[in-house]
Coordinates of C-alpha atoms and ligand atoms in Angstrom, one line a residue:
M1 CA 0.3 -6.6 -4.7
D2 CA 3.8 -8.0 -4.0
T3 CA 6.0 -5.4 -2.4
K4 CA 9.5 -5.6 -3.8
V5 CA 12.4 -5.2 -1.3
L6 CA 15.1 -3.4 -3.3
S7 CA 18.7 -3.1 -2.3
A8 CA 19.8 0.5 -1.8
D9 CA 22.5 0.3 -4.5
A10 CA 22.6 1.5 -8.1
S11 CA 20.4 -1.3 -9.5
G12 CA 17.8 -1.1 -6.7
I13 CA 17.6 2.7 -7.1
A14 CA 17.2 2.3 -10.9
A15 CA 14.3 -0.1 -10.4
A16 CA 12.7 2.2 -7.8
A17 CA 13.1 5.2 -10.1
E18 CA 11.3 3.2 -12.9
I19 CA 8.4 2.5 -10.5
I20 CA 8.2 6.2 -9.6
R21 CA 8.2 7.3 -13.3
A22 CA 5.4 4.8 -14.0
G23 CA 3.2 6.3 -11.2
G24 CA 3.9 3.7 -8.6
L25 CA 4.8 4.1 -4.9
V26 CA 8.2 3.5 -3.3
A27 CA 9.2 3.8 0.3
F28 CA 12.7 5.2 0.6
P29 CA 15.0 6.3 3.5
T30 CA 15.8 9.9 4.3
E31 CA 17.9 11.2 7.2
T32 CA 14.7 11.6 9.3
V33 CA 12.3 8.8 8.7
Y34 CA 11.3 6.6 5.7
G35 CA 9.1 8.4 3.2
L36 CA 6.3 7.0 1.0
G37 CA 7.2 8.5 -2.4
A38 CA 5.3 9.2 -5.5
D39 CA 5.9 11.3 -8.6
A40 CA 5.0 14.8 -7.2
L41 CA 3.9 16.0 -10.7
S42 CA 1.3 13.2 -11.1
A43 CA -2.0 13.8 -9.2
E44 CA -3.0 10.1 -9.5
A45 CA 0.2 8.8 -8.1
V46 CA -0.1 11.2 -5.2
A47 CA -3.7 10.2 -4.6
R48 CA -2.5 6.6 -4.4
V49 CA -0.3 7.6 -1.5
F50 CA -3.3 8.6 0.6
A51 CA -5.0 5.3 -0.3
A52 CA -2.0 3.2 0.7
K53 CA -1.6 5.1 4.0
G54 CA -5.3 4.7 4.8
R55 CA -5.5 8.4 5.7
P56 CA -9.1 9.3 6.4
R57 CA -8.4 12.9 5.3
F58 CA -6.2 14.9 3.0
D59 CA -3.2 16.7 4.4
P60 CA -0.6 18.6 2.3
I61 CA 2.5 16.5 1.5
I62 CA 6.2 17.6 1.5
V63 CA 7.9 17.4 -2.0
H64 CA 11.5 16.2 -2.0
V65 CA 14.0 17.5 -4.4
A66 CA 17.7 16.9 -5.2
S67 CA 18.8 20.6 -5.5
P68 CA 17.7 24.1 -4.7
E69 CA 17.3 24.7 -8.5
E70 CA 14.7 21.9 -8.6
A71 CA 12.9 23.5 -5.6
E72 CA 12.8 26.9 -7.4
R73 CA 11.0 25.3 -10.4
L74 CA 8.1 24.3 -8.0
W75 CA 7.7 27.7 -6.4
A76 CA 6.1 30.7 -8.1
A77 CA 8.4 33.3 -6.4
V78 CA 11.6 32.8 -4.5
P79 CA 12.6 35.5 -2.0
P80 CA 16.3 36.0 -1.2
L81 CA 15.7 34.6 2.3
A82 CA 14.7 31.3 0.8
R83 CA 18.0 31.1 -1.2
E84 CA 19.9 32.0 2.0
L85 CA 18.2 29.2 3.9
M86 CA 18.6 26.6 1.2
A87 CA 22.3 27.5 0.9
R88 CA 22.8 27.2 4.7
F89 CA 20.5 24.3 5.7
W90 CA 20.2 22.1 2.6
P91 CA 20.5 19.2 2.3
G92 CA 18.9 18.7 5.7
P93 CA 15.8 18.5 7.8
L94 CA 14.3 21.9 6.9
T95 CA 11.1 22.1 4.8
L96 CA 10.3 25.5 3.2
V97 CA 6.7 26.6 2.3
L98 CA 6.2 29.1 -0.5
P99 CA 3.6 29.8 -3.2
K100 CA 3.4 26.9 -5.7
T101 CA 3.5 27.0 -9.5
P102 CA 0.6 25.3 -11.5
R103 CA 3.0 22.4 -12.2
V104 CA 2.3 21.1 -8.6
P105 CA -1.0 19.3 -8.6
E106 CA -3.6 20.5 -6.0
V107 CA -3.8 17.1 -4.4
V108 CA -0.1 17.5 -3.3
T109 CA -1.0 20.6 -1.3
A110 CA -4.6 19.6 -0.3
G111 CA -5.8 22.6 -2.3
L112 CA -3.5 25.1 -0.7
P113 CA -1.8 27.7 -2.9
T114 CA 1.6 26.9 -1.3
V115 CA 3.9 23.9 -1.5
A116 CA 6.3 22.6 1.1
V117 CA 9.7 21.5 -0.3
R118 CA 12.9 20.0 1.1
M119 CA 16.2 18.5 0.0
P120 CA 16.9 15.4 2.2
A121 CA 20.5 14.8 3.4
H122 CA 20.5 11.1 2.4
E123 CA 22.4 9.9 -0.7
V124 CA 19.9 7.1 -1.4
A125 CA 17.0 9.6 -1.4
L126 CA 18.9 12.1 -3.5
E127 CA 19.9 9.5 -6.0
L128 CA 16.3 8.2 -6.3
I129 CA 15.1 11.7 -7.0
R130 CA 17.9 12.3 -9.6
V131 CA 17.5 9.0 -11.4
S132 CA 13.6 9.4 -11.4
G133 CA 14.0 12.9 -12.9
R134 CA 11.0 13.9 -10.9
P135 CA 10.4 15.7 -7.6
I136 CA 9.1 13.1 -5.2
A137 CA 6.1 13.8 -2.9
A138 CA 6.4 11.8 0.3
P139 CA 4.7 11.8 3.7
S140 CA 6.1 9.4 6.3
A141 CA 5.8 5.8 5.2
N142 CA 3.4 4.6 8.0
R143 CA -0.3 3.6 8.0
F144 CA -2.5 6.3 9.3
G145 CA -2.3 6.7 13.1
R146 CA 0.9 4.5 13.4
L147 CA 4.4 5.5 14.2
S148 CA 6.7 7.0 11.5
P149 CA 9.1 4.2 10.5
T150 CA 12.8 4.5 11.0
H151 CA 13.6 1.0 9.5
H152 CA 12.6 -0.7 6.3
E153 CA 11.2 -3.6 8.3
A154 CA 8.8 -1.3 10.0
V155 CA 7.7 0.0 6.6
L156 CA 7.1 -3.5 5.4
A157 CA 5.1 -4.4 8.5
Q158 CA 2.7 -1.5 7.9
L159 CA 2.6 -1.1 4.1
G160 CA 3.7 -4.5 2.7
G161 CA 1.3 -5.5 0.0
A162 CA 0.0 -1.9 -0.4
I163 CA 3.0 -0.3 -2.3
E164 CA 5.2 -1.4 -5.2
A165 CA 8.6 -1.3 -3.4
V166 CA 10.7 -0.3 -0.5
L167 CA 14.4 0.6 -0.7
A168 CA 16.0 -1.4 2.1
C169 CA 18.6 0.7 4.0
G170 CA 18.2 -0.2 7.6
L171 CA 17.9 2.4 10.3
T172 CA 17.6 6.1 9.4
P173 CA 20.1 8.4 11.1
V174 CA 17.9 11.0 12.8
G175 CA 14.4 9.6 13.4
V176 CA 12.9 13.1 13.9
E177 CA 10.8 14.8 11.2
S178 CA 11.8 18.0 9.4
T179 CA 11.2 21.5 10.7
V180 CA 8.5 23.1 8.6
L181 CA 9.0 26.8 8.0
S182 CA 6.5 29.0 6.2
L183 CA 8.1 31.9 4.3
V184 CA 4.7 33.1 3.2
D185 CA 4.0 34.5 6.7
D186 CA 5.8 37.7 7.5
P187 CA 7.8 37.3 9.7
P188 CA 8.4 33.7 8.8
R189 CA 6.7 31.1 11.0
V190 CA 7.7 27.6 12.1
L191 CA 4.6 25.4 11.5
R192 CA 6.2 22.3 12.9
P193 CA 9.4 22.0 15.0
G194 CA 11.7 19.2 13.9
G195 CA 15.3 18.3 13.0
T196 CA 16.6 21.8 12.3
P197 CA 16.9 23.6 15.7
L198 CA 15.0 26.9 16.2
E199 CA 18.3 28.5 17.5
A200 CA 19.9 27.8 14.1
L201 CA 17.0 29.4 12.2
R202 CA 17.1 32.4 14.5
E203 CA 20.7 33.2 13.5
V204 CA 19.2 33.9 10.0
I205 CA 15.7 35.1 11.0
P206 CA 16.0 37.0 14.4
N207 CA 12.2 37.7 14.5
L208 CA 11.2 34.1 13.7
R209 CA 7.7 33.1 15.0
V210 CA 6.8 29.6 16.2
N211 CA 3.3 28.0 16.1
P212 CA 2.1 27.0 19.5
P213 CA 2.7 23.2 19.7
H214 CA -1.0 22.4 20.2
G215 CA -4.1 23.8 18.5
P216 CA -4.5 26.4 15.8
S217 CA -2.7 29.7 16.1
A218 CA -4.9 32.6 17.0
S219 CA -2.6 35.2 15.5
P220 CA -4.1 37.2 12.6
G221 CA -2.4 36.8 9.3
T222 CA -1.7 33.1 9.8
L223 CA -2.2 31.0 6.7
P224 CA -5.1 28.6 6.5
R225 CA -3.9 25.0 7.0
H226 CA -6.6 23.7 4.6
Y227 CA -8.3 24.9 1.5
L228 CA -12.1 25.4 1.9
P229 CA -14.2 27.0 -0.8
A230 CA -15.6 30.6 -0.3
T231 CA -18.8 29.7 -2.2
P232 CA -21.5 28.1 0.0
L233 CA -21.4 24.4 -0.5
Y234 CA -24.3 21.9 0.2
L235 CA -24.1 18.2 0.3
L236 CA -26.8 16.6 -1.9
E237 CA -29.2 14.3 0.0
P238 CA -31.9 12.2 -1.6
G239 CA -35.6 13.1 -1.3
P240 CA -38.0 15.7 -2.6
P241 CA -37.2 19.4 -1.8
E242 CA -39.2 21.0 1.0
D243 CA -40.6 24.6 0.8
G244 CA -38.0 27.3 1.1
E245 CA -35.9 29.7 -0.8
G246 CA -34.6 27.6 -3.7
V247 CA -31.7 28.8 -5.8
D248 CA -31.9 28.7 -9.6
R249 CA -29.9 25.6 -10.7
M250 CA -28.2 27.6 -13.4
R251 CA -26.6 29.7 -10.7
C252 CA -25.4 26.6 -8.9
G253 CA -22.3 24.5 -9.6
F254 CA -22.5 20.8 -9.3
L255 CA -19.6 18.6 -8.0
A256 CA -20.4 15.1 -9.4
F257 CA -18.8 11.9 -8.5
R258 CA -19.8 10.2 -11.8
D259 CA -21.2 11.5 -15.1
G260 CA -24.9 12.2 -15.9
W261 CA -25.8 15.5 -14.3
H262 CA -27.3 18.4 -16.3
G263 CA -29.0 21.7 -15.9
F264 CA -26.5 23.4 -13.7
G265 CA -24.4 26.5 -14.3
R266 CA -21.3 24.3 -14.3
V267 CA -20.7 20.6 -13.6
E268 CA -17.3 19.1 -12.6
V269 CA -17.1 15.3 -12.8
L270 CA -14.6 13.7 -10.4
S271 CA -14.5 10.3 -12.2
P272 CA -16.6 9.3 -15.1
R273 CA -15.7 5.6 -14.5
G274 CA -16.5 5.9 -10.8
D275 CA -12.9 5.4 -9.6
L276 CA -12.1 6.8 -6.2
V277 CA -8.3 7.3 -6.8
E278 CA -9.1 9.3 -10.0
A279 CA -11.8 11.2 -8.0
A280 CA -9.3 12.1 -5.2
A281 CA -6.7 13.1 -7.8
R282 CA -9.2 15.6 -9.3
F283 CA -11.0 16.7 -6.2
F284 CA -9.2 19.9 -5.2
S285 CA -8.8 21.3 -8.7
A286 CA -12.5 20.5 -9.5
L287 CA -13.6 22.2 -6.3
R288 CA -11.5 25.2 -7.0
A289 CA -12.8 25.5 -10.5
L290 CA -16.4 25.7 -9.2
D291 CA -15.3 28.0 -6.4
E292 CA -13.8 30.5 -8.9
A293 CA -16.7 30.4 -11.3
G294 CA -18.8 33.1 -9.6
L295 CA -21.7 30.8 -8.7
A296 CA -24.3 31.4 -5.9
A297 CA -23.8 27.9 -4.5
I298 CA -22.1 24.6 -5.0
V299 CA -24.0 21.3 -4.6
A300 CA -21.8 18.2 -4.1
E301 CA -22.8 14.6 -4.7
P302 CA -21.6 12.3 -1.9
V303 CA -19.1 9.7 -2.9
P304 CA -19.0 6.1 -1.6
E305 CA -17.3 6.1 1.9
E306 CA -14.7 3.4 1.2
G307 CA -11.0 3.8 0.4
L308 CA -10.2 7.4 -0.7
G309 CA -14.0 8.2 -0.5
V310 CA -13.5 8.6 3.3
A311 CA -11.0 11.4 2.8
I312 CA -13.1 13.1 0.1
M313 CA -16.3 13.0 2.3
D314 CA -14.3 14.3 5.3
R315 CA -13.3 17.4 3.3
L316 CA -16.8 17.8 1.8
R317 CA -18.4 17.7 5.2
R318 CA -16.0 20.2 6.6
A319 CA -16.6 22.5 3.6
A320 CA -20.4 22.1 3.7
S321 CA -22.7 24.7 5.3
G322 CA -25.7 22.4 5.0
R323 CA -27.5 19.8 2.8
A324 CA -29.5 20.3 -0.4
R325 CA -32.2 18.6 -2.3
L326 CA -32.8 19.1 -6.0
S327 CA -35.9 19.8 -8.1
E328 CA -36.1 20.1 -11.9
R329 CA -35.3 23.8 -11.7
H330 CA -33.9 24.6 -8.3
A331 CA -31.5 23.5 -5.6
W332 CA -33.0 23.7 -2.1
P333 CA -30.4 24.4 0.5
M334 CA -31.3 23.3 4.0
R335 CA -29.3 24.6 6.9
Ligands
AMP1 P1 4.5 14.6 7.1 O1 3.2 14.0 6.7 O2 5.0 14.0 8.4 O3 5.5 14.6 6.0 O4 4.2 16.1 7.5 C1 4.1 17.1 6.6 C2 4.0 18.4 7.4 O5 4.2 19.5 6.5 C3 2.7 18.6 8.0 O6 2.9 19.2 9.3 C4 2.0 19.5 7.0 O7 1.0 20.3 7.6 C5 3.2 20.4 6.6 N1 2.9 21.0 5.2 C6 3.1 20.3 4.1 N2 2.7 21.2 3.0 C7 2.4 22.3 3.6 C8 1.9 23.6 3.0 N3 1.7 23.8 1.7 N4 1.6 24.6 3.9 C9 1.8 24.4 5.2 N5 2.2 23.2 5.8 C10 2.5 22.2 5.0
MG2 MG1 3.6 11.5 9.4

């Protein structure tokens, strides 16, 4: 793919917006770092972001909006504190986490019931969002494991050939990522320190809590950072089942990569045509559908470990409590 270098003027922004609306990827400047943007309401476009970055796992992505009203359409409930923070700190490097509406695809939030939203203080970013007419999901525009880019040349060096376009705007003003604040926790909790100082937040939230900089927080009541199913999940492995306590297949859900599986209580197919981008786009909603179906167990078919298959397998392995083999009538979980 030829990555277009677009000028950060009205015609460049119009071309970039067209790409976003068509499900493509555009790197764009914000006041912090360059973001790798996709239509936040399109699961497939967002799945392509993970593919372009070469991320070996799924992480929730921040959605960028051009107004507080647009943010409110992505959240299921908006407490007065959120309105106060938006009025005071937006546009700016403050990301707010609140419960999401069903409009936001699960791949955006890596299956979490919450979505992180911010309004960047950069005219080019805001104009791109306005002209696209879509909220834009965007992690930093670097390849996995590399530095977040603060110049469009750095974006090109890492993602040239892998994305449709970059809006060329030179250096970004701040170079530090946004502060991520969860309003789902009570009292509110800073999940990641960043461009909005804690002192400024404490003027509005005196009892603000801050995640320790390293490692998971041990405090009770802290939100999970990742969605894992509550139903026991087993990765399918080839071979005949061994003796043991088999589970009736009709009480099992089956998470299939491709079509052709029968005889389970419920089957969710990730991609009938065997496409890993489509599979990644559907992964979290399919897993949640099985998790909420009242089944005794979920059996998951491994996907090829290439491209987005690496991230899917990472999540499946972390969700799995063991492996399973199948017989005509039973699934045989093996710890
Ligand atoms: P980046 O990839 O640099 O844009 O970073 C995104 C940050 O926002 C990471 O620290 C994520 O863990 C955090 N984040 C995004 N969405 C959520 C969410 N729904 N809940 C909690 N943290 C989130
Ligand atoms: Mg990053």
